Amino acid sequence: MFSSTELEKRQAIISACMEMNRLGINQGTSGNISVRHDDFILITPTSTPYERLTPESIVRLELDGSTKGPLQASSEWRFHRDIMIARPDVNAIVHAHPIYSTIIAIMGLDIPPIHYMVAVAGGDDIRCAPYATFGTEELSRNAVEALEGRKACLLAHHGIIAVGDSLSKALWLSVEVETLAHQFHGTLQLGKPPLLPKEEIDRVITKMGTYGLKE
Ligand code: 13P
């Protein structure tokens, strides 16, 4: 049996999956979520409709890539695992295919500082990682690199990754990134958007300090 904290995390993953679809930032089972627990990772199983998930169907993923559970881990387990290893500050990862973020990612564009809220991802842009086939080491490498010093990135021709020290923060950030992508898409209809200077984003990052969700 699972400890009460592990069970809570398994349940929180299922609730966050349902919430992703309710929020409209994901379609079907195209997203996946992971949460760190002790020295292993809890991750959604591959291609399983979220409404069928039970705490037992969440897969235990070890840092060496081996898994435990009745179902196979998400096909994207590699980047979840590699981000958790590269980033001790990260306890939760949300991956989804939100429409506007994916449109921007299809165009291979970073989200530039069109709005001060770009700062919530940790810098003056949200990078777009170069395309690589889903589930590959190459995609994982590209994602870890695009996330350097950041809490979110786009994946070319694919979707987004948002990370956080808690699952609620990573989910909140996914919605913020999708909103920024929507705004960026809108500005592109009107021309070349004016951008905020890096110094202003730095000021916003300092001012934000503890801005955002607390847990
Ligand atoms: P899984 O169903 O295997 O988690 O994968 C969906 C996906 O997003 C692939 O990028």
Coordinates of C-alpha atoms and ligand atoms in Angstrom, one line a residue:
M1 CA 0.0 0.0 0.0
F2 CA 1.0 3.6 -0.5
S3 CA 1.8 6.0 2.4
S4 CA -0.8 8.7 3.0
T5 CA 1.4 11.4 1.4
E6 CA 2.1 9.2 -1.7
L7 CA -1.6 8.5 -2.0
E8 CA -2.4 12.2 -1.8
K9 CA 0.1 12.9 -4.6
R10 CA -1.4 10.1 -6.8
Q11 CA -4.9 11.6 -6.2
A12 CA -3.6 15.2 -6.9
I13 CA -2.1 14.0 -10.2
I14 CA -5.5 12.6 -11.3
S15 CA -7.4 15.8 -10.2
A16 CA -4.8 18.0 -12.1
C17 CA -5.3 15.9 -15.3
M18 CA -9.1 16.4 -15.1
E19 CA -8.5 20.1 -14.4
M20 CA -6.2 20.4 -17.5
N21 CA -9.1 19.3 -19.6
R22 CA -11.6 21.4 -17.8
L23 CA -9.4 24.5 -18.2
G24 CA -9.2 23.7 -21.9
I25 CA -5.4 23.5 -22.0
N26 CA -5.3 19.9 -23.1
Q27 CA -7.2 17.6 -25.4
G28 CA -8.0 14.0 -24.7
T29 CA -5.0 12.2 -23.2
S30 CA -2.3 14.2 -25.0
G31 CA -0.9 15.6 -21.8
N32 CA 1.0 14.1 -18.9
I33 CA 1.9 15.0 -15.4
S34 CA 4.6 14.0 -12.9
V35 CA 5.3 14.7 -9.3
R36 CA 8.4 14.0 -7.2
H37 CA 8.0 11.8 -4.2
D38 CA 11.0 11.0 -2.0
D39 CA 13.7 9.6 -4.4
F40 CA 11.2 8.6 -7.2
I41 CA 8.7 10.1 -9.5
L42 CA 4.9 9.5 -9.8
I43 CA 3.8 9.9 -13.5
T44 CA 0.6 9.4 -15.5
P45 CA 0.3 6.2 -17.5
T46 CA 0.5 6.4 -21.3
S47 CA -2.7 6.9 -23.4
T48 CA -5.2 6.4 -20.6
P49 CA -8.4 8.4 -20.5
Y50 CA -8.1 10.6 -17.3
E51 CA -11.6 9.6 -16.1
R52 CA -10.4 6.0 -15.9
L53 CA -7.4 6.8 -13.7
T54 CA -7.2 5.5 -10.1
P55 CA -4.4 6.1 -7.6
E56 CA -3.1 2.6 -8.5
S57 CA -2.8 3.5 -12.2
I58 CA -0.3 6.3 -11.6
V59 CA 3.1 4.8 -12.4
R60 CA 6.1 4.8 -10.1
L61 CA 9.2 5.9 -12.1
E62 CA 12.6 5.4 -10.6
L63 CA 15.4 7.8 -11.6
D64 CA 17.1 5.0 -13.5
G65 CA 14.1 4.8 -15.8
S66 CA 12.6 1.6 -14.4
T67 CA 8.9 1.6 -13.5
K68 CA 6.5 -0.1 -11.2
G69 CA 2.7 -0.3 -11.7
P70 CA 0.1 -2.2 -13.8
L71 CA 0.3 0.4 -16.6
Q72 CA 3.1 1.7 -18.8
A73 CA 4.5 5.1 -17.9
S74 CA 3.8 8.1 -20.2
S75 CA 5.7 8.0 -23.4
E76 CA 7.3 11.3 -22.3
W77 CA 8.8 9.8 -19.1
R78 CA 12.3 10.7 -20.2
F79 CA 11.9 14.4 -20.2
H80 CA 10.0 14.2 -16.9
R81 CA 12.8 12.1 -15.4
D82 CA 15.6 14.2 -16.9
I83 CA 14.0 17.5 -15.8
M84 CA 13.6 16.2 -12.2
I85 CA 17.3 15.2 -12.2
A86 CA 18.6 18.4 -13.7
R87 CA 16.3 20.6 -11.6
P88 CA 16.2 20.0 -7.8
D89 CA 13.9 23.0 -7.5
V90 CA 11.2 21.2 -9.5
N91 CA 8.7 18.9 -7.8
A92 CA 6.0 18.8 -10.5
I93 CA 5.8 18.9 -14.3
V94 CA 2.9 19.5 -16.5
H95 CA 3.0 18.7 -20.2
A96 CA 0.1 19.6 -22.5
H97 CA -0.8 20.6 -26.0
P98 CA -2.7 23.9 -25.5
I99 CA -4.0 25.4 -28.8
Y100 CA -2.3 28.8 -28.8
S101 CA 1.0 27.7 -27.3
T102 CA 1.1 24.9 -29.8
I103 CA 0.4 27.3 -32.7
I104 CA 3.3 29.5 -31.6
A105 CA 5.5 26.3 -31.1
I106 CA 4.5 25.1 -34.6
M107 CA 6.0 28.4 -35.9
G108 CA 9.1 27.7 -33.9
L109 CA 8.8 31.1 -32.0
D110 CA 9.8 31.9 -28.5
I111 CA 7.2 34.0 -26.6
P112 CA 9.0 37.4 -26.3
P113 CA 8.3 40.0 -23.6
I114 CA 5.0 41.2 -25.0
H115 CA 3.5 41.4 -21.5
Y116 CA 5.1 41.7 -18.1
M117 CA 3.6 38.3 -17.1
V118 CA 6.2 36.6 -19.3
A119 CA 8.3 37.1 -16.1
V120 CA 6.3 34.4 -14.3
A121 CA 8.2 31.8 -16.3
G122 CA 11.5 33.2 -14.9
G123 CA 13.0 35.4 -17.6
D124 CA 12.3 37.8 -20.5
D125 CA 11.1 35.1 -22.9
I126 CA 9.6 31.6 -23.0
R127 CA 11.9 29.6 -25.2
C128 CA 10.7 27.2 -27.9
A129 CA 12.8 24.0 -27.8
P130 CA 13.7 22.6 -31.3
Y131 CA 11.6 19.7 -32.6
A132 CA 12.5 16.1 -31.8
T133 CA 10.3 13.0 -31.9
F134 CA 8.2 12.5 -28.8
G135 CA 9.6 10.3 -26.1
T136 CA 13.2 10.6 -27.4
E137 CA 16.4 11.5 -25.6
E138 CA 16.9 14.3 -28.1
L139 CA 13.5 15.9 -27.1
S140 CA 14.5 15.5 -23.5
R141 CA 17.8 17.2 -24.0
N142 CA 16.2 20.0 -26.0
A143 CA 13.5 20.5 -23.2
V144 CA 16.1 20.6 -20.4
E145 CA 18.1 23.2 -22.3
A146 CA 15.1 25.4 -23.1
L147 CA 14.1 25.3 -19.4
E148 CA 17.5 26.5 -18.2
G149 CA 16.7 29.4 -15.8
R150 CA 13.0 29.1 -16.7
K151 CA 9.9 27.4 -15.4
A152 CA 8.2 26.9 -18.8
C153 CA 9.1 26.3 -22.4
L154 CA 7.4 25.5 -25.7
L155 CA 8.2 22.4 -27.7
A156 CA 8.3 22.9 -31.5
H157 CA 5.4 21.2 -33.3
H158 CA 4.3 19.7 -30.0
G159 CA 3.2 21.7 -27.0
I160 CA 4.4 23.1 -23.6
I161 CA 6.1 22.1 -20.5
A162 CA 5.5 24.0 -17.2
V163 CA 7.3 23.1 -14.0
G164 CA 7.0 24.2 -10.4
D165 CA 7.9 23.4 -6.8
S166 CA 4.3 22.2 -6.5
L167 CA 1.7 20.7 -8.9
S168 CA -0.7 23.5 -8.4
K169 CA 1.9 26.1 -9.4
A170 CA 2.9 24.1 -12.5
L171 CA -0.7 23.9 -13.5
W172 CA -1.3 27.6 -12.8
L173 CA 1.8 28.4 -14.9
S174 CA 0.5 26.3 -17.8
V175 CA -2.6 28.5 -17.9
E176 CA -0.5 31.6 -17.8
V177 CA 1.7 30.4 -20.7
E178 CA -1.3 29.6 -22.8
T179 CA -2.8 33.1 -22.0
L180 CA 0.5 34.7 -23.1
A181 CA 0.6 32.6 -26.3
H182 CA -3.0 33.6 -27.0
Q183 CA -2.0 37.3 -26.6
F184 CA 1.1 36.9 -28.7
H185 CA -0.9 35.2 -31.4
G186 CA -3.4 38.1 -31.3
T187 CA -0.6 40.8 -31.6
L188 CA 0.9 38.9 -34.6
Q189 CA -2.4 39.5 -36.4
L190 CA -1.9 43.3 -36.1
G191 CA 1.8 43.5 -36.9
K192 CA 5.1 43.2 -35.1
P193 CA 4.4 43.6 -31.3
P194 CA 6.4 46.2 -29.3
L195 CA 8.4 44.4 -26.6
L196 CA 9.2 45.3 -23.0
P197 CA 13.0 45.7 -22.4
K198 CA 14.9 43.1 -20.5
E199 CA 15.5 45.6 -17.6
E200 CA 11.8 46.0 -17.1
I201 CA 11.3 42.2 -17.0
D202 CA 14.2 42.0 -14.5
R203 CA 12.4 44.7 -12.4
V204 CA 9.1 42.7 -12.6
I205 CA 10.9 39.5 -11.5
T206 CA 12.3 41.2 -8.5
K207 CA 9.0 43.0 -7.7
M208 CA 7.1 39.7 -8.1
G209 CA 9.2 38.0 -5.5
T210 CA 6.7 35.8 -3.9
Y211 CA 3.9 36.7 -6.4
G212 CA 1.7 33.8 -7.5
L213 CA 0.4 30.7 -5.8
K214 CA 1.9 30.0 -2.5
E215 CA 1.6 26.2 -2.6
Ligands
13P1 P1 1.3 9.8 -23.2 O1 -0.2 9.5 -23.3 O2 2.2 8.7 -23.4 O3 1.5 10.5 -21.8 O4 1.7 10.9 -24.3 C1 1.1 11.9 -24.8 C2 2.0 13.0 -25.3 O5 1.8 14.1 -25.0 C3 3.1 12.7 -26.1 O6 3.8 13.9 -26.3

